[in-house]
């Protein structure tokens, strides 16, 4: 994947209507301090596309980034931020729930987990909840540069077992600092977009066939 152009197109708050996009959407979810903004900047090859901060919990909206006019990267609010009131947490949760249930274009959800630690209760809850909505999360194990290479296989195993994820669940170790793992993320997104294009082509062909028969 070559990132030719990317722009923040839509920002949705708690009371906002979700956009009626026609391009496929790929969402990124994760705990507030998991490095989601840094990952988005690294994957989109931009220095400050998503705002990073020493204070977790900055993303309080659902942000839709148009990428190459081919798909939307959707940045979901971080969860599990301790300094936010329970009322605000509940509102963020309802906003994410509404998106996952109502989006007609969502094709995949990447769930970010800190590779250095066993998944938290919030991580497990989010993983199970994404599954319950009919999506199979793709796990990105962030902060890979904090581990020695020899530690990675065991850390990935801890993440998998902590989420009770099956062997079919894809776990991609990633470092925003070194960009290690970025190509693997690109490959997954490329496959998703390619599958979408084939589906649209088949549907268009079926419609033409029906029109000819009529």
mmCIF file of C-alpha atoms in Angstrom:
data_model
loop_
_atom_site.group_PDB
_atom_site.id
_atom_site.type_symbol
_atom_site.label_atom_id
_atom_site.label_comp_id
_atom_site.label_asym_id
_atom_site.label_seq_id
_atom_site.Cartn_x
_atom_site.Cartn_y
_atom_site.Cartn_z
ATOM 1 C CA UNK A 1 0.000 0.000 0.000
ATOM 2 C CA UNK A 2 1.187 3.488 -0.907
ATOM 3 C CA UNK A 3 -0.445 6.328 1.032
ATOM 4 C CA UNK A 4 -0.994 9.016 -1.592
ATOM 5 C CA UNK A 5 -3.467 11.227 0.237
ATOM 6 C CA UNK A 6 -5.220 11.137 3.571
ATOM 7 C CA UNK A 7 -7.468 13.682 5.240
ATOM 8 C CA UNK A 8 -9.671 13.956 8.293
ATOM 9 C CA UNK A 9 -13.080 14.117 6.648
ATOM 10 C CA UNK A 10 -15.655 13.660 9.424
ATOM 11 C CA UNK A 11 -15.611 14.063 13.215
ATOM 12 C CA UNK A 12 -18.544 12.589 15.153
ATOM 13 C CA UNK A 13 -19.307 13.496 18.745
ATOM 14 C CA UNK A 14 -21.729 11.881 21.156
ATOM 15 C CA UNK A 15 -24.792 13.516 19.577
ATOM 16 C CA UNK A 16 -23.573 13.560 15.956
ATOM 17 C CA UNK A 17 -25.154 11.578 13.151
ATOM 18 C CA UNK A 18 -22.870 8.990 11.632
ATOM 19 C CA UNK A 19 -21.806 9.754 8.054
ATOM 20 C CA UNK A 20 -23.397 7.765 5.239
ATOM 21 C CA UNK A 21 -20.110 6.770 3.631
ATOM 22 C CA UNK A 22 -19.942 4.741 0.435
ATOM 23 C CA UNK A 23 -16.339 3.573 0.857
ATOM 24 C CA UNK A 24 -15.399 0.641 3.127
ATOM 25 C CA UNK A 25 -14.445 1.514 6.712
ATOM 26 C CA UNK A 26 -11.695 -0.039 8.826
ATOM 27 C CA UNK A 27 -11.835 0.850 12.520
ATOM 28 C CA UNK A 28 -9.084 1.053 15.134
ATOM 29 C CA UNK A 29 -9.954 0.557 18.809
ATOM 30 C CA UNK A 30 -7.813 0.380 21.914
ATOM 31 C CA UNK A 31 -7.189 1.450 25.466
ATOM 32 C CA UNK A 32 -6.379 5.121 25.971
ATOM 33 C CA UNK A 33 -2.654 4.618 26.619
ATOM 34 C CA UNK A 34 -2.006 1.890 24.045
ATOM 35 C CA UNK A 35 -0.453 4.192 21.420
ATOM 36 C CA UNK A 36 -3.334 4.345 18.946
ATOM 37 C CA UNK A 37 -2.616 7.861 17.671
ATOM 38 C CA UNK A 38 1.058 7.008 17.169
ATOM 39 C CA UNK A 39 0.079 3.886 15.252
ATOM 40 C CA UNK A 40 -2.335 5.782 12.996
ATOM 41 C CA UNK A 41 0.342 8.384 12.229
ATOM 42 C CA UNK A 42 2.864 5.635 11.436
ATOM 43 C CA UNK A 43 0.474 3.598 9.290
ATOM 44 C CA UNK A 44 -0.718 6.676 7.395
ATOM 45 C CA UNK A 45 2.897 7.888 7.063
ATOM 46 C CA UNK A 46 2.087 11.267 8.590
ATOM 47 C CA UNK A 47 3.751 12.952 11.554
ATOM 48 C CA UNK A 48 0.730 14.575 13.180
ATOM 49 C CA UNK A 49 -2.416 13.291 11.492
ATOM 50 C CA UNK A 50 -3.825 11.902 14.731
ATOM 51 C CA UNK A 51 -3.051 13.980 17.799
ATOM 52 C CA UNK A 52 -0.741 12.310 20.282
ATOM 53 C CA UNK A 53 -0.531 13.448 23.889
ATOM 54 C CA UNK A 54 1.134 12.549 27.152
ATOM 55 C CA UNK A 55 -2.397 12.623 28.563
ATOM 56 C CA UNK A 56 -4.395 9.531 27.543
ATOM 57 C CA UNK A 57 -8.036 9.919 26.607
ATOM 58 C CA UNK A 58 -7.621 12.757 24.102
ATOM 59 C CA UNK A 59 -9.695 11.066 21.399
ATOM 60 C CA UNK A 60 -13.265 11.776 22.490
ATOM 61 C CA UNK A 61 -14.829 11.564 19.039
ATOM 62 C CA UNK A 62 -15.066 9.094 16.186
ATOM 63 C CA UNK A 63 -12.724 10.385 13.491
ATOM 64 C CA UNK A 64 -13.078 9.317 9.855
ATOM 65 C CA UNK A 65 -9.917 9.624 7.748
ATOM 66 C CA UNK A 66 -10.326 9.325 3.974
ATOM 67 C CA UNK A 67 -7.356 7.330 2.652
ATOM 68 C CA UNK A 68 -6.545 7.449 -1.071
ATOM 69 C CA UNK A 69 -10.280 7.858 -1.770
ATOM 70 C CA UNK A 70 -10.298 4.066 -1.330
ATOM 71 C CA UNK A 71 -11.382 3.526 2.276
ATOM 72 C CA UNK A 72 -11.933 5.230 5.627
ATOM 73 C CA UNK A 73 -9.681 4.655 8.602
ATOM 74 C CA UNK A 74 -11.949 5.128 11.611
ATOM 75 C CA UNK A 75 -10.337 6.159 14.912
ATOM 76 C CA UNK A 76 -12.588 5.150 17.822
ATOM 77 C CA UNK A 77 -12.387 6.778 21.288
ATOM 78 C CA UNK A 78 -9.957 5.129 23.692
ATOM 79 C CA UNK A 79 -11.477 3.136 26.530
ATOM 80 C CA UNK A 80 -10.482 2.451 30.119
ATOM 81 C CA UNK A 81 -9.173 5.941 30.921
ATOM 82 C CA UNK A 82 -9.259 6.137 34.723
ATOM 83 C CA UNK A 83 -9.419 9.948 35.040
ATOM 84 C CA UNK A 84 -12.637 10.213 33.044
ATOM 85 C CA UNK A 85 -15.926 10.083 34.969
ATOM 86 C CA UNK A 86 -18.122 6.996 34.742
ATOM 87 C CA UNK A 87 -20.780 9.124 33.039
ATOM 88 C CA UNK A 88 -18.356 10.146 30.265
ATOM 89 C CA UNK A 89 -17.112 6.561 29.911
ATOM 90 C CA UNK A 90 -20.699 5.398 29.474
ATOM 91 C CA UNK A 91 -21.335 8.032 26.785
ATOM 92 C CA UNK A 92 -18.178 7.036 24.886
ATOM 93 C CA UNK A 93 -19.243 3.398 25.134
ATOM 94 C CA UNK A 94 -22.684 4.137 23.721
ATOM 95 C CA UNK A 95 -21.129 6.147 20.895
ATOM 96 C CA UNK A 96 -18.837 3.255 19.895
ATOM 97 C CA UNK A 97 -21.694 0.770 20.255
ATOM 98 C CA UNK A 98 -23.894 2.872 17.971
ATOM 99 C CA UNK A 99 -21.140 3.006 15.368
ATOM 100 C CA UNK A 100 -20.429 -0.740 15.385
ATOM 101 C CA UNK A 101 -24.134 -1.535 15.135
ATOM 102 C CA UNK A 102 -25.161 1.088 12.586
ATOM 103 C CA UNK A 103 -22.248 1.459 10.175
ATOM 104 C CA UNK A 104 -23.140 -0.105 6.859
ATOM 105 C CA UNK A 105 -19.562 0.082 5.562
ATOM 106 C CA UNK A 106 -17.489 -1.278 8.463
ATOM 107 C CA UNK A 107 -15.422 -4.204 7.190
ATOM 108 C CA UNK A 108 -12.926 -4.890 10.003
ATOM 109 C CA UNK A 109 -11.885 -3.794 13.480
ATOM 110 C CA UNK A 110 -8.259 -3.654 14.557
ATOM 111 C CA UNK A 111 -7.955 -3.952 18.343
ATOM 112 C CA UNK A 112 -4.735 -2.588 19.874
ATOM 113 C CA UNK A 113 -3.225 -4.362 22.884
ATOM 114 C CA UNK A 114 0.018 -3.439 24.689
ATOM 115 C CA UNK A 115 2.336 -6.374 23.961
ATOM 116 C CA UNK A 116 4.170 -5.890 27.283
ATOM 117 C CA UNK A 117 1.190 -6.783 29.464
ATOM 118 C CA UNK A 118 -1.552 -9.335 29.791
ATOM 119 C CA UNK A 119 -4.790 -7.928 28.324
ATOM 120 C CA UNK A 120 -6.797 -5.997 30.907
ATOM 121 C CA UNK A 121 -10.430 -6.647 31.817
ATOM 122 C CA UNK A 122 -11.356 -3.724 29.540
ATOM 123 C CA UNK A 123 -9.369 -5.273 26.673
ATOM 124 C CA UNK A 124 -11.088 -8.629 27.115
ATOM 125 C CA UNK A 125 -14.491 -6.972 27.327
ATOM 126 C CA UNK A 126 -13.870 -5.009 24.118
ATOM 127 C CA UNK A 127 -12.601 -8.113 22.290
ATOM 128 C CA UNK A 128 -15.663 -10.135 23.306
ATOM 129 C CA UNK A 129 -17.996 -7.261 22.497
ATOM 130 C CA UNK A 130 -16.564 -6.779 18.992
ATOM 131 C CA UNK A 131 -17.058 -10.522 18.432
ATOM 132 C CA UNK A 132 -20.660 -10.250 19.611
ATOM 133 C CA UNK A 133 -21.275 -7.546 16.985
ATOM 134 C CA UNK A 134 -20.306 -9.975 14.224
ATOM 135 C CA UNK A 135 -16.701 -8.822 13.620
ATOM 136 C CA UNK A 136 -13.553 -10.831 14.205
ATOM 137 C CA UNK A 137 -10.961 -8.434 15.675
ATOM 138 C CA UNK A 138 -7.482 -8.262 14.192
ATOM 139 C CA UNK A 139 -5.081 -7.712 17.090
ATOM 140 C CA UNK A 140 -2.215 -5.238 16.850
ATOM 141 C CA UNK A 141 0.238 -5.808 19.695
ATOM 142 C CA UNK A 142 1.752 -2.340 20.152
ATOM 143 C CA UNK A 143 5.004 -1.101 21.708
ATOM 144 C CA UNK A 144 7.036 -3.931 20.191
ATOM 145 C CA UNK A 145 10.246 -1.891 20.524
ATOM 146 C CA UNK A 146 10.000 -2.171 24.313
ATOM 147 C CA UNK A 147 10.761 -5.904 24.140
ATOM 148 C CA UNK A 148 13.782 -7.928 23.110
ATOM 149 C CA UNK A 149 13.239 -10.046 20.012
ATOM 150 C CA UNK A 150 13.515 -13.226 22.085
ATOM 151 C CA UNK A 151 10.643 -12.054 24.310
ATOM 152 C CA UNK A 152 8.142 -11.500 21.492
ATOM 153 C CA UNK A 153 6.769 -15.050 20.946
ATOM 154 C CA UNK A 154 5.991 -15.491 24.645
ATOM 155 C CA UNK A 155 4.419 -12.009 24.825
ATOM 156 C CA UNK A 156 2.192 -12.771 21.809
ATOM 157 C CA UNK A 157 1.129 -16.004 23.511
ATOM 158 C CA UNK A 158 0.171 -14.071 26.660
ATOM 159 C CA UNK A 159 -1.948 -11.676 24.571
ATOM 160 C CA UNK A 160 -3.682 -14.557 22.769
ATOM 161 C CA UNK A 161 -4.378 -16.509 25.942
ATOM 162 C CA UNK A 162 -5.433 -13.385 27.850
ATOM 163 C CA UNK A 163 -8.087 -12.636 25.227
ATOM 164 C CA UNK A 164 -9.002 -16.340 24.926
ATOM 165 C CA UNK A 165 -8.492 -15.858 21.198
ATOM 166 C CA UNK A 166 -8.322 -18.865 18.900
ATOM 167 C CA UNK A 167 -5.468 -19.716 16.551
ATOM 168 C CA UNK A 168 -7.369 -18.106 13.685
ATOM 169 C CA UNK A 169 -7.128 -14.678 15.358
ATOM 170 C CA UNK A 170 -4.392 -12.670 13.677
ATOM 171 C CA UNK A 171 -1.960 -10.939 16.062
ATOM 172 C CA UNK A 172 0.440 -8.425 14.496
ATOM 173 C CA UNK A 173 3.309 -7.135 16.686
ATOM 174 C CA UNK A 174 3.939 -3.463 15.894
ATOM 175 C CA UNK A 175 6.231 -0.575 16.846
ATOM 176 C CA UNK A 176 5.304 3.020 16.027
ATOM 177 C CA UNK A 177 8.928 3.940 16.743
ATOM 178 C CA UNK A 178 10.649 1.554 14.319
ATOM 179 C CA UNK A 179 7.611 0.972 12.028
ATOM 180 C CA UNK A 180 8.171 -2.774 12.396
ATOM 181 C CA UNK A 181 4.914 -4.517 11.574
ATOM 182 C CA UNK A 182 3.588 -1.736 9.341
ATOM 183 C CA UNK A 183 3.923 -3.767 6.126
ATOM 184 C CA UNK A 184 1.932 -6.595 7.695
ATOM 185 C CA UNK A 185 -0.855 -4.134 8.572
ATOM 186 C CA UNK A 186 -0.770 -2.823 4.992
ATOM 187 C CA UNK A 187 -1.103 -6.373 3.655
ATOM 188 C CA UNK A 188 -4.204 -6.997 5.765
ATOM 189 C CA UNK A 189 -5.815 -3.697 4.709
ATOM 190 C CA UNK A 190 -4.939 -4.336 1.037
ATOM 191 C CA UNK A 191 -6.581 -7.767 1.254
ATOM 192 C CA UNK A 192 -9.713 -6.270 2.817
ATOM 193 C CA UNK A 193 -9.990 -3.561 0.156
ATOM 194 C CA UNK A 194 -9.291 -6.029 -2.654
ATOM 195 C CA UNK A 195 -12.023 -8.336 -1.326
ATOM 196 C CA UNK A 196 -14.399 -5.371 -1.213
ATOM 197 C CA UNK A 197 -13.613 -4.405 -4.804
ATOM 198 C CA UNK A 198 -14.226 -7.983 -5.986
ATOM 199 C CA UNK A 199 -17.535 -8.083 -4.112
ATOM 200 C CA UNK A 200 -18.658 -4.816 -5.720
ATOM 201 C CA UNK A 201 -17.623 -6.076 -9.162
ATOM 202 C CA UNK A 202 -19.625 -9.276 -8.687
ATOM 203 C CA UNK A 203 -22.669 -7.321 -7.526
ATOM 204 C CA UNK A 204 -22.385 -4.962 -10.500
ATOM 205 C CA UNK A 205 -22.125 -7.949 -12.858
ATOM 206 C CA UNK A 206 -25.179 -9.580 -11.302
ATOM 207 C CA UNK A 207 -27.182 -6.366 -11.693
ATOM 208 C CA UNK A 208 -26.205 -6.110 -15.376
ATOM 209 C CA UNK A 209 -27.240 -9.719 -15.922
ATOM 210 C CA UNK A 210 -30.600 -9.106 -14.271
ATOM 211 C CA UNK A 211 -31.123 -5.999 -16.406
ATOM 212 C CA UNK A 212 -30.406 -7.933 -19.606
ATOM 213 C CA UNK A 213 -32.860 -10.671 -18.624
ATOM 214 C CA UNK A 214 -35.579 -8.091 -17.970
#
